mmCIF file of C-alpha atoms and ligand atoms in Angstrom:
data_model
loop_
_atom_site.group_PDB
_atom_site.id
_atom_site.type_symbol
_atom_site.label_atom_id
_atom_site.label_comp_id
_atom_site.label_asym_id
_atom_site.label_seq_id
_atom_site.Cartn_x
_atom_site.Cartn_y
_atom_site.Cartn_z
ATOM 1 C CA MET A 12 181.947 100.706 30.252
ATOM 2 C CA SER A 13 184.629 98.585 29.539
ATOM 3 C CA THR A 14 186.631 97.140 32.535
ATOM 4 C CA GLU A 15 189.656 99.447 31.462
ATOM 5 C CA THR A 16 187.096 103.014 31.091
ATOM 6 C CA PHE A 17 186.144 101.821 35.141
ATOM 7 C CA LEU A 18 189.021 101.535 36.174
ATOM 8 C CA ALA A 19 190.883 104.477 34.556
ATOM 9 C CA ARG A 20 188.163 106.582 36.548
ATOM 10 C CA LEU A 21 189.215 104.813 39.833
ATOM 11 C CA GLN A 22 192.471 105.437 38.955
ATOM 12 C CA ASP A 23 191.773 109.667 38.489
ATOM 13 C CA GLU A 24 189.617 108.987 41.307
ATOM 14 C CA LEU A 25 193.346 108.112 43.188
ATOM 15 C CA GLN A 26 195.237 110.769 41.568
ATOM 16 C CA ALA A 27 193.029 113.363 42.630
ATOM 17 C CA LEU A 28 193.197 112.258 46.497
ATOM 18 C CA ASP A 29 195.917 112.346 46.007
ATOM 19 C CA ALA A 30 197.318 116.020 44.467
ATOM 20 C CA ALA A 31 195.198 116.544 47.501
ATOM 21 C CA GLY A 32 197.125 115.480 49.927
ATOM 22 C CA LEU A 33 194.119 113.603 50.995
ATOM 23 C CA THR A 34 195.554 110.283 50.756
ATOM 24 C CA LYS A 35 196.007 107.963 53.992
ATOM 25 C CA ALA A 36 199.221 106.011 53.827
ATOM 26 C CA GLU A 37 199.414 102.670 55.954
ATOM 27 C CA ARG A 38 203.445 102.780 58.570
ATOM 28 C CA VAL A 39 203.852 99.582 58.646
ATOM 29 C CA ILE A 40 204.637 98.340 63.034
ATOM 30 C CA ALA A 41 207.182 95.280 63.306
ATOM 31 C CA SER A 42 205.920 94.790 67.431
ATOM 32 C CA PRO A 43 202.850 94.391 69.421
ATOM 33 C CA GLN A 44 200.768 97.161 70.223
ATOM 34 C CA GLY A 45 201.819 99.277 73.049
ATOM 35 C CA ALA A 46 203.120 102.692 74.534
ATOM 36 C CA GLU A 47 206.437 101.458 72.177
ATOM 37 C CA VAL A 48 206.370 100.302 68.781
ATOM 38 C CA ARG A 49 208.915 99.029 66.774
ATOM 39 C CA LEU A 50 208.375 99.757 62.663
ATOM 40 C CA ALA A 51 209.374 97.098 59.947
ATOM 41 C CA ASP A 52 213.049 99.815 59.446
ATOM 42 C CA GLY A 53 213.778 98.624 63.947
ATOM 43 C CA ARG A 54 212.978 101.961 64.164
ATOM 44 C CA PRO A 55 211.882 102.633 68.386
ATOM 45 C CA LEU A 56 208.827 105.126 68.037
ATOM 46 C CA ILE A 57 206.899 105.927 71.715
ATOM 47 C CA ASN A 58 203.129 105.309 70.456
ATOM 48 C CA LEU A 59 199.908 108.347 70.528
ATOM 49 C CA CYS A 60 197.711 107.040 68.532
ATOM 50 C CA ALA A 61 196.462 103.970 69.395
ATOM 51 C CA ASN A 62 192.726 103.825 71.063
ATOM 52 C CA ASN A 63 194.950 101.331 74.349
ATOM 53 C CA TYR A 64 193.976 103.371 76.729
ATOM 54 C CA LEU A 65 194.815 100.535 79.008
ATOM 55 C CA GLY A 66 197.202 99.132 77.647
ATOM 56 C CA LEU A 67 195.773 96.437 77.501
ATOM 57 C CA SER A 68 196.488 95.017 73.244
ATOM 58 C CA ALA A 69 199.218 93.419 74.815
ATOM 59 C CA HIS A 70 198.199 92.699 78.071
ATOM 60 C CA PRO A 71 200.177 88.933 78.926
ATOM 61 C CA ARG A 72 196.958 88.335 80.930
ATOM 62 C CA VAL A 73 194.480 88.569 77.755
ATOM 63 C CA MET A 74 197.305 87.874 75.736
ATOM 64 C CA ALA A 75 197.011 83.864 77.916
ATOM 65 C CA ALA A 76 193.516 84.177 77.775
ATOM 66 C CA ALA A 77 193.236 84.393 74.961
ATOM 67 C CA GLN A 78 195.897 81.367 73.867
ATOM 68 C CA ALA A 79 193.266 79.853 77.059
ATOM 69 C CA ALA A 80 190.259 80.195 74.969
ATOM 70 C CA ILE A 81 192.231 78.911 71.714
ATOM 71 C CA ALA A 82 193.045 75.539 73.813
ATOM 72 C CA SER A 83 189.911 75.259 74.950
ATOM 73 C CA HIS A 84 187.709 76.294 72.321
ATOM 74 C CA GLY A 85 189.090 75.884 69.595
ATOM 75 C CA PHE A 86 189.870 78.797 67.098
ATOM 76 C CA GLY A 87 186.696 79.403 65.085
ATOM 77 C CA LEU A 88 183.219 78.590 65.144
ATOM 78 C CA SER A 89 182.795 78.599 61.039
ATOM 79 C CA SER A 90 178.463 80.340 61.772
ATOM 80 C CA VAL A 91 176.285 82.775 62.543
ATOM 81 C CA ARG A 92 175.581 82.468 66.459
ATOM 82 C CA PHE A 93 171.877 80.583 65.980
ATOM 83 C CA ILE A 94 173.264 78.093 63.489
ATOM 84 C CA CYS A 95 175.927 76.600 65.901
ATOM 85 C CA GLY A 96 178.224 79.328 66.307
ATOM 86 C CA THR A 97 176.829 80.808 70.521
ATOM 87 C CA GLN A 98 179.727 79.165 73.031
ATOM 88 C CA ASP A 99 179.367 79.196 76.529
ATOM 89 C CA ILE A 100 181.911 81.697 76.646
ATOM 90 C CA HIS A 101 179.398 84.004 74.006
ATOM 91 C CA LYS A 102 176.630 83.541 76.804
ATOM 92 C CA GLN A 103 179.032 84.332 79.571
ATOM 93 C CA LEU A 104 179.882 87.243 78.533
ATOM 94 C CA GLU A 105 177.228 88.761 76.835
ATOM 95 C CA GLN A 106 176.329 88.135 80.687
ATOM 96 C CA ARG A 107 178.935 90.004 82.194
ATOM 97 C CA ILE A 108 179.080 93.187 80.078
ATOM 98 C CA ALA A 109 175.212 94.425 79.499
ATOM 99 C CA ARG A 110 176.050 93.738 84.065
ATOM 100 C CA PHE A 111 179.328 95.445 83.816
ATOM 101 C CA LEU A 112 177.134 98.746 82.814
ATOM 102 C CA GLY A 113 174.679 98.032 83.995
ATOM 103 C CA LEU A 114 171.800 96.889 81.726
ATOM 104 C CA ASP A 115 170.600 93.558 81.465
ATOM 105 C CA ASP A 116 171.050 91.541 78.213
ATOM 106 C CA ALA A 117 173.684 92.514 75.716
ATOM 107 C CA ILE A 118 174.799 91.246 72.462
ATOM 108 C CA LEU A 119 178.102 90.330 70.366
ATOM 109 C CA TYR A 120 178.683 92.042 67.012
ATOM 110 C CA ALA A 121 182.097 91.290 64.813
ATOM 111 C CA ALA A 122 182.149 95.143 65.418
ATOM 112 C CA ALA A 123 181.156 98.688 66.816
ATOM 113 C CA PHE A 124 180.418 99.563 63.305
ATOM 114 C CA ASP A 125 177.861 97.093 62.562
ATOM 115 C CA ALA A 126 176.642 97.288 66.181
ATOM 116 C CA ASN A 127 175.797 100.083 65.529
ATOM 117 C CA GLY A 128 174.649 99.552 61.821
ATOM 118 C CA GLY A 129 171.940 96.781 63.112
ATOM 119 C CA LEU A 130 170.538 99.140 66.036
ATOM 120 C CA PHE A 131 167.603 101.100 65.020
ATOM 121 C CA GLU A 132 166.539 98.797 62.027
ATOM 122 C CA PRO A 133 165.207 96.324 63.888
ATOM 123 C CA LEU A 134 163.628 98.322 66.240
ATOM 124 C CA LEU A 135 162.479 101.356 65.076
ATOM 125 C CA GLY A 136 159.414 101.835 62.273
ATOM 126 C CA GLU A 137 158.087 105.298 59.157
ATOM 127 C CA GLN A 138 156.538 106.707 62.743
ATOM 128 C CA ASP A 139 158.757 106.800 64.905
ATOM 129 C CA ALA A 140 162.591 109.293 65.055
ATOM 130 C CA ILE A 141 165.790 109.827 65.583
ATOM 131 C CA VAL A 142 167.346 112.012 66.517
ATOM 132 C CA SER A 143 170.540 112.484 66.057
ATOM 133 C CA ASP A 144 174.299 114.856 67.175
ATOM 134 C CA ALA A 145 175.503 115.746 64.078
ATOM 135 C CA LEU A 146 179.011 114.882 64.886
ATOM 136 C CA ASN A 147 177.213 110.907 65.590
ATOM 137 C CA HIS A 148 180.261 108.956 64.074
ATOM 138 C CA ALA A 149 179.989 107.160 60.425
ATOM 139 C CA SER A 150 178.763 104.160 61.443
ATOM 140 C CA ILE A 151 175.620 105.288 63.714
ATOM 141 C CA ILE A 152 175.197 108.018 60.446
ATOM 142 C CA ASP A 153 175.190 104.934 58.168
ATOM 143 C CA GLY A 154 173.318 102.489 60.730
ATOM 144 C CA ILE A 155 170.644 105.437 61.235
ATOM 145 C CA ARG A 156 170.577 105.341 56.727
ATOM 146 C CA LEU A 157 169.642 101.955 56.963
ATOM 147 C CA CYS A 158 166.427 102.784 58.845
ATOM 148 C CA LYS A 159 162.603 104.452 57.785
ATOM 149 C CA ALA A 160 162.518 106.168 61.205
ATOM 150 C CA GLN A 161 162.503 110.627 60.581
ATOM 151 C CA ARG A 162 165.327 111.709 61.485
ATOM 152 C CA TYR A 163 166.610 114.930 62.794
ATOM 153 C CA ARG A 164 169.859 116.043 63.962
ATOM 154 C CA TYR A 165 170.734 118.399 66.362
ATOM 155 C CA ARG A 166 173.764 120.637 66.227
ATOM 156 C CA HIS A 167 176.842 118.951 68.116
ATOM 157 C CA ASP A 168 175.957 118.693 72.359
ATOM 158 C CA ASP A 169 174.381 121.698 71.303
ATOM 159 C CA MET A 170 170.806 121.102 74.467
ATOM 160 C CA SER A 171 168.898 124.005 73.024
ATOM 161 C CA ASP A 172 169.095 122.204 69.847
ATOM 162 C CA LEU A 173 168.496 119.175 71.241
ATOM 163 C CA ALA A 174 164.515 120.017 72.852
ATOM 164 C CA ALA A 175 164.374 122.094 70.061
ATOM 165 C CA GLN A 176 164.824 119.058 67.826
ATOM 166 C CA LEU A 177 162.802 117.055 70.288
ATOM 167 C CA GLN A 178 159.898 119.005 70.315
ATOM 168 C CA VAL A 179 159.598 119.604 66.249
ATOM 169 C CA ALA A 180 160.052 114.960 66.099
ATOM 170 C CA ARG A 181 157.354 115.190 68.570
ATOM 171 C CA ALA A 182 155.393 117.825 66.908
ATOM 172 C CA ALA A 183 155.257 115.830 63.371
ATOM 173 C CA GLY A 184 153.736 112.701 65.759
ATOM 174 C CA ALA A 185 155.982 110.596 66.190
ATOM 175 C CA ARG A 186 154.695 107.347 68.454
ATOM 176 C CA GLU A 187 159.156 106.727 69.054
ATOM 177 C CA VAL A 188 162.182 109.328 69.830
ATOM 178 C CA MET A 189 165.602 108.206 70.232
ATOM 179 C CA VAL A 190 167.752 110.294 71.601
ATOM 180 C CA PHE A 191 171.627 109.162 69.769
ATOM 181 C CA THR A 192 175.352 110.116 70.690
ATOM 182 C CA ASP A 193 178.736 109.628 71.281
ATOM 183 C CA GLY A 194 179.221 109.105 75.278
ATOM 184 C CA VAL A 195 182.880 110.390 73.861
ATOM 185 C CA PHE A 196 184.315 112.579 70.607
ATOM 186 C CA SER A 197 186.856 110.933 69.057
ATOM 187 C CA MET A 198 188.169 114.226 67.530
ATOM 188 C CA ASP A 199 187.671 116.533 70.459
ATOM 189 C CA GLY A 200 187.847 114.003 73.320
ATOM 190 C CA THR A 201 184.007 115.755 74.117
ATOM 191 C CA ILE A 202 181.940 114.402 77.025
ATOM 192 C CA ALA A 203 178.701 114.197 75.675
ATOM 193 C CA ARG A 204 176.469 115.290 78.745
ATOM 194 C CA LEU A 205 174.623 112.562 79.037
ATOM 195 C CA ASP A 206 172.601 114.204 83.197
ATOM 196 C CA GLU A 207 171.219 117.462 81.125
ATOM 197 C CA MET A 208 170.454 115.033 78.086
ATOM 198 C CA ARG A 209 168.435 112.503 80.352
ATOM 199 C CA ALA A 210 166.551 114.696 81.255
ATOM 200 C CA ILE A 211 165.405 116.986 78.107
ATOM 201 C CA CYS A 212 165.027 112.850 77.858
ATOM 202 C CA ASP A 213 162.347 112.964 79.285
ATOM 203 C CA ARG A 214 160.719 115.641 79.453
ATOM 204 C CA HIS A 215 159.894 114.658 75.524
ATOM 205 C CA GLY A 216 159.454 110.700 76.580
ATOM 206 C CA ALA A 217 162.467 110.132 74.503
ATOM 207 C CA LEU A 218 164.730 107.208 75.012
ATOM 208 C CA LEU A 219 169.188 107.631 75.138
ATOM 209 C CA ALA A 220 170.842 105.662 73.507
ATOM 210 C CA ILE A 221 174.374 106.123 73.683
ATOM 211 C CA ASP A 222 178.256 104.949 71.442
ATOM 212 C CA GLU A 223 181.031 104.384 74.648
ATOM 213 C CA CYS A 224 183.588 102.827 72.213
ATOM 214 C CA HIS A 225 186.020 105.434 73.631
ATOM 215 C CA ALA A 226 184.491 105.384 77.113
ATOM 216 C CA THR A 227 184.093 101.346 78.445
ATOM 217 C CA GLY A 228 187.330 100.922 80.985
ATOM 218 C CA PHE A 229 188.386 103.479 82.392
ATOM 219 C CA MET A 230 185.026 106.604 82.183
ATOM 220 C CA GLY A 231 183.473 107.603 84.898
ATOM 221 C CA THR A 232 184.788 106.444 89.006
ATOM 222 C CA THR A 233 184.530 102.351 88.365
ATOM 223 C CA GLY A 234 185.487 102.960 84.892
ATOM 224 C CA ARG A 235 182.014 101.906 83.616
ATOM 225 C CA GLY A 236 181.451 104.881 80.909
ATOM 226 C CA THR A 237 180.619 108.011 80.480
ATOM 227 C CA HIS A 238 177.384 107.004 82.153
ATOM 228 C CA GLU A 239 179.165 106.576 85.341
ATOM 229 C CA HIS A 240 181.202 110.368 84.434
ATOM 230 C CA ARG A 241 177.712 112.298 84.676
ATOM 231 C CA GLY A 242 176.434 110.372 87.666
ATOM 232 C CA LEU A 243 173.961 108.333 85.596
ATOM 233 C CA LEU A 244 174.823 104.447 86.635
ATOM 234 C CA VAL A 245 173.537 104.390 90.465
ATOM 235 C CA ASP A 246 173.390 102.255 92.101
ATOM 236 C CA GLY A 247 174.989 99.358 88.778
ATOM 237 C CA ARG A 248 172.258 100.024 87.048
ATOM 238 C CA SER A 249 172.028 102.341 84.010
ATOM 239 C CA SER A 250 169.753 104.901 83.085
ATOM 240 C CA VAL A 251 171.149 105.937 79.887
ATOM 241 C CA ASP A 252 168.467 102.932 77.977
ATOM 242 C CA ILE A 253 170.733 101.489 75.574
ATOM 243 C CA ILE A 254 174.813 101.677 74.996
ATOM 244 C CA THR A 255 176.678 100.983 71.931
ATOM 245 C CA GLY A 256 180.380 99.533 72.117
ATOM 246 C CA THR A 257 183.973 98.225 71.254
ATOM 247 C CA PHE A 258 186.300 94.996 72.567
ATOM 248 C CA GLY A 259 188.569 97.132 69.573
ATOM 249 C CA LYS A 260 189.842 100.169 72.120
ATOM 250 C CA ALA A 261 190.655 100.399 75.591
ATOM 251 C CA LEU A 262 189.393 96.643 76.593
ATOM 252 C CA GLY A 263 191.625 94.534 74.552
ATOM 253 C CA GLY A 264 191.441 95.907 71.114
ATOM 254 C CA ALA A 265 191.041 92.944 69.291
ATOM 255 C CA SER A 266 188.137 93.587 67.501
ATOM 256 C CA GLY A 267 184.045 92.927 68.286
ATOM 257 C CA GLY A 268 181.863 94.782 69.313
ATOM 258 C CA PHE A 269 178.273 95.090 71.809
ATOM 259 C CA THR A 270 174.948 96.545 72.233
ATOM 260 C CA ALA A 271 173.797 96.416 76.427
ATOM 261 C CA GLY A 272 170.074 97.892 76.898
ATOM 262 C CA PRO A 273 166.120 96.163 77.846
ATOM 263 C CA LYS A 274 165.741 92.310 77.918
ATOM 264 C CA ALA A 275 163.538 93.093 74.805
ATOM 265 C CA VAL A 276 165.089 95.450 72.363
ATOM 266 C CA ILE A 277 168.537 92.532 72.955
ATOM 267 C CA GLU A 278 166.205 89.574 72.480
ATOM 268 C CA LEU A 279 164.748 91.816 69.357
ATOM 269 C CA LEU A 280 168.180 91.996 67.977
ATOM 270 C CA ARG A 281 168.665 88.615 68.207
ATOM 271 C CA GLN A 282 166.169 87.926 65.643
ATOM 272 C CA ARG A 283 165.876 90.872 63.546
ATOM 273 C CA SER A 284 170.060 92.905 63.378
ATOM 274 C CA ARG A 285 171.274 92.235 60.219
ATOM 275 C CA PRO A 286 174.779 91.990 60.852
ATOM 276 C CA TYR A 287 173.806 89.710 63.442
ATOM 277 C CA LEU A 288 171.763 86.970 61.803
ATOM 278 C CA PHE A 289 173.810 87.190 58.777
ATOM 279 C CA SER A 290 177.890 87.666 60.042
ATOM 280 C CA ASN A 291 179.593 85.175 61.913
ATOM 281 C CA THR A 292 180.416 84.928 65.138
ATOM 282 C CA LEU A 293 182.735 86.531 67.254
ATOM 283 C CA ALA A 294 186.280 84.416 67.762
ATOM 284 C CA PRO A 295 187.289 82.114 70.364
ATOM 285 C CA ALA A 296 190.051 83.546 71.260
ATOM 286 C CA ILE A 297 189.455 87.488 72.051
ATOM 287 C CA VAL A 298 185.839 86.012 73.282
ATOM 288 C CA GLY A 299 188.320 84.640 76.112
ATOM 289 C CA ALA A 300 190.670 87.295 76.217
ATOM 290 C CA SER A 301 187.657 89.932 76.454
ATOM 291 C CA LEU A 302 186.255 88.206 79.374
ATOM 292 C CA ALA A 303 189.933 87.928 81.094
ATOM 293 C CA VAL A 304 189.146 92.045 80.173
ATOM 294 C CA LEU A 305 186.343 92.844 82.742
ATOM 295 C CA ASP A 306 187.923 90.133 85.447
ATOM 296 C CA LEU A 307 190.675 92.721 86.127
ATOM 297 C CA LEU A 308 189.333 95.741 85.492
ATOM 298 C CA GLU A 309 186.301 94.878 88.138
ATOM 299 C CA GLY A 310 189.208 93.694 89.645
ATOM 300 C CA SER A 311 191.104 97.065 90.128
ATOM 301 C CA THR A 312 190.815 100.234 89.192
ATOM 302 C CA ALA A 313 194.805 100.920 88.928
ATOM 303 C CA LEU A 314 195.262 101.122 85.181
ATOM 304 C CA ARG A 315 192.122 103.249 84.706
ATOM 305 C CA ASP A 316 193.292 105.454 87.746
ATOM 306 C CA THR A 317 196.866 105.788 86.141
ATOM 307 C CA LEU A 318 195.364 106.309 82.548
ATOM 308 C CA HIS A 319 193.946 110.618 83.655
ATOM 309 C CA ALA A 320 197.034 111.027 85.837
ATOM 310 C CA ASN A 321 199.033 110.357 82.596
ATOM 311 C CA THR A 322 196.168 112.175 80.934
ATOM 312 C CA ALA A 323 196.130 114.631 83.413
ATOM 313 C CA HIS A 324 200.160 114.863 83.383
ATOM 314 C CA PHE A 325 200.038 115.161 79.641
ATOM 315 C CA ARG A 326 197.787 117.910 78.920
ATOM 316 C CA ALA A 327 199.711 120.228 81.669
ATOM 317 C CA ALA A 328 203.442 119.239 79.739
ATOM 318 C CA ILE A 329 202.207 120.322 76.034
ATOM 319 C CA ALA A 330 200.478 123.503 77.181
ATOM 320 C CA ALA A 331 203.645 124.153 79.872
ATOM 321 C CA ALA A 332 205.212 123.434 76.771
ATOM 322 C CA GLY A 333 203.010 126.845 74.673
ATOM 323 C CA TYR A 334 200.559 123.829 71.691
ATOM 324 C CA GLU A 335 196.920 125.255 72.651
ATOM 325 C CA ILE A 336 195.387 121.974 73.611
ATOM 326 C CA LYS A 337 191.213 121.626 73.838
ATOM 327 C CA PRO A 338 190.609 121.113 77.040
ATOM 328 C CA GLY A 339 189.478 118.497 79.280
ATOM 329 C CA THR A 340 190.137 115.790 80.585
ATOM 330 C CA HIS A 341 189.664 112.593 78.200
ATOM 331 C CA PRO A 342 193.075 111.496 77.425
ATOM 332 C CA ILE A 343 192.613 112.433 73.493
ATOM 333 C CA VAL A 344 194.507 115.592 73.869
ATOM 334 C CA PRO A 345 193.915 117.800 70.361
ATOM 335 C CA ILE A 346 196.870 119.588 69.764
ATOM 336 C CA MET A 347 195.543 122.584 67.276
ATOM 337 C CA VAL A 348 197.892 123.752 64.287
ATOM 338 C CA TYR A 349 194.625 124.624 61.952
ATOM 339 C CA ASP A 350 197.067 125.048 59.458
ATOM 340 C CA ALA A 351 196.886 121.170 57.986
ATOM 341 C CA VAL A 352 199.811 121.577 55.756
ATOM 342 C CA LYS A 353 201.700 122.893 59.631
ATOM 343 C CA ALA A 354 199.904 119.581 61.187
ATOM 344 C CA GLN A 355 201.539 117.418 58.288
ATOM 345 C CA GLN A 356 204.201 118.549 59.001
ATOM 346 C CA LEU A 357 204.897 118.064 63.251
ATOM 347 C CA ALA A 358 203.464 114.838 62.776
ATOM 348 C CA ALA A 359 206.374 114.067 60.277
ATOM 349 C CA ARG A 360 208.852 115.823 62.071
ATOM 350 C CA LEU A 361 207.897 114.452 65.334
ATOM 351 C CA LEU A 362 207.779 111.351 63.614
ATOM 352 C CA GLU A 363 211.494 111.568 62.833
ATOM 353 C CA LEU A 364 212.341 112.404 66.970
ATOM 354 C CA GLY A 365 210.445 109.138 67.276
ATOM 355 C CA VAL A 366 206.943 109.926 68.537
ATOM 356 C CA TYR A 367 204.141 108.494 66.391
ATOM 357 C CA VAL A 368 201.188 110.591 65.818
ATOM 358 C CA THR A 369 199.036 111.711 63.465
ATOM 359 C CA GLY A 370 197.672 114.759 61.919
ATOM 360 C CA PHE A 371 194.338 115.156 61.144
ATOM 361 C CA PHE A 372 192.121 117.749 58.140
ATOM 362 C CA TYR A 373 190.497 118.504 55.998
ATOM 363 C CA PRO A 374 187.472 117.119 55.649
ATOM 364 C CA VAL A 375 188.074 114.389 59.206
ATOM 365 C CA VAL A 376 188.077 117.350 60.738
ATOM 366 C CA PRO A 377 186.517 121.080 60.254
ATOM 367 C CA GLN A 378 188.134 123.085 57.487
ATOM 368 C CA GLY A 379 191.253 125.045 59.381
ATOM 369 C CA GLN A 380 190.832 123.151 62.193
ATOM 370 C CA ALA A 381 193.573 120.856 61.429
ATOM 371 C CA ARG A 382 195.284 119.281 64.425
ATOM 372 C CA VAL A 383 197.819 116.559 65.641
ATOM 373 C CA ARG A 384 195.411 114.471 68.133
ATOM 374 C CA VAL A 385 196.964 112.868 71.015
ATOM 375 C CA GLN A 386 195.520 109.788 72.819
ATOM 376 C CA VAL A 387 197.416 109.280 76.174
ATOM 377 C CA SER A 388 197.151 105.246 77.805
ATOM 378 C CA ALA A 389 197.825 103.904 81.221
ATOM 379 C CA ALA A 390 201.224 102.308 79.607
ATOM 380 C CA HIS A 391 203.131 105.201 78.597
ATOM 381 C CA THR A 392 205.195 105.882 81.607
ATOM 382 C CA VAL A 393 206.025 109.800 82.705
ATOM 383 C CA ASP A 394 209.164 109.472 81.802
ATOM 384 C CA GLN A 395 207.846 108.168 77.807
ATOM 385 C CA LEU A 396 205.114 110.949 77.998
ATOM 386 C CA ASP A 397 208.396 113.723 79.241
ATOM 387 C CA ARG A 398 210.181 111.880 76.184
ATOM 388 C CA ALA A 399 207.453 113.073 73.584
ATOM 389 C CA VAL A 400 206.728 116.208 74.720
ATOM 390 C CA ALA A 401 210.081 117.234 74.533
ATOM 391 C CA ALA A 402 210.643 116.189 71.020
ATOM 392 C CA PHE A 403 207.351 118.220 70.450
ATOM 393 C CA ALA A 404 208.537 121.090 72.156
ATOM 394 C CA GLN A 405 212.198 120.912 69.141
ATOM 395 C CA ALA A 406 209.404 120.522 66.384
ATOM 396 C CA GLY A 407 206.876 123.169 67.415
ATOM 397 C CA ARG A 408 210.178 124.982 67.490
ATOM 398 C CA GLU A 409 211.049 124.727 64.410
ATOM 399 C CA LEU A 410 208.332 125.016 62.718
ATOM 400 C CA GLY A 411 207.131 128.183 64.515
ATOM 401 C CA ILE A 412 204.440 126.715 66.046
ATOM 402 C CA VAL A 413 205.698 126.931 69.692
ATOM 403 C CA ARG A 414 207.761 129.797 70.788
HETATM 404 C C1 PLP B 505 185.848 103.063 67.360
HETATM 405 C C2 PLP B 505 184.557 103.224 66.473
HETATM 406 C C3 PLP B 505 183.024 102.412 65.888
HETATM 407 C C4 PLP B 505 184.112 100.975 65.280
HETATM 408 O O1 PLP B 505 184.372 100.463 66.358
HETATM 409 P P1 PLP B 505 185.250 98.515 65.624
HETATM 410 O O2 PLP B 505 184.033 97.640 67.231
HETATM 411 O O3 PLP B 505 186.198 99.092 65.391
HETATM 412 O O4 PLP B 505 184.076 98.495 64.506
HETATM 413 C C5 PLP B 505 181.900 103.273 66.200
HETATM 414 N N1 PLP B 505 181.556 104.665 67.072
HETATM 415 C C6 PLP B 505 182.534 104.998 67.465
HETATM 416 C C7 PLP B 505 181.930 106.445 68.259
HETATM 417 C C8 PLP B 505 183.999 104.999 67.014
HETATM 418 O O5 PLP B 505 185.143 105.702 67.786
#
């Protein structure tokens, strides 16, 4: 094989993607992230597709904290954690996020993708088993692949299949069993039934671990996450055993991930987790800003409350406009179009009308389940949400999606 034939094959693959309409184009934004963004051509758009749930991505207090951390702790550390990449603020953030979630300790990663990628292999071996929801995030699937434990998959959100798979794992003689689920599933806004899952895990002596990327900061009455929402955070103590999550969504949206759990779990991850041992430490600006985010959220539930009020408003208004949405309460609002081409046309027309949304279709969602996914933010004003719904109504009528 020559470089030429190699590159020709890649070109063929790219063309095949394009021909199938699967190429993902990147739109260029020339403003900070926010309820409204400005494109490179100067056009303003109401933004309904960021993970900026709490509106913290360009929040003045968060940006000021990032700048202060650069001034006091520098720009970068040029080291992994265990050589010379651990500052006082890294230790503080680990303690603070652990306390926020109701667990003993936490470990930081460059991303939640790495937290999930480095979770399973150090903790579980061939004698153990992992029981995973069929729709778990790609990073969980990859993390499980890197681990020698026996793998079992239960049908998405299906509690009787979960129990059945646990029985199979136990019958096969598993030493330890870990059940893993997304706390909230990103394509549907489905909230895992952690209370039922905890009871099933207890019956089978299994650990329960969750990925809280679409929950930390705003689910539950004080925003601690899905475990709080489902009643598994009592007197500030989590009865979910292990929680992974991100600083790259609601908590400021820059980057960084974490795993929180019992002391021994976190200590072993520090010794053995490969993305932690072999990748650079989190930049001080992100650490300082993340501490400020936790100050904000521990001081007031105002942002979380606004987010849920905005979500209820948008869900009611878009349904009244004639759209079919997946029922629920999460700020992820899947607007069902079913047809992939229609979903893309709807997103394209909305862009012309000044509303930024993304269409999702196979293979990101099942065949025939194409949708436009809206994500509501605390930063949206009711007026922005109403204008977006009016645009949805107009575009939907033009395309024959709604009457
Ligand atoms: C976004 C996401 C991740 C990855 O988070 P990063 O910090 O961006 O790597 C992992 N799991 C789930 C469920 C996510 O939604």
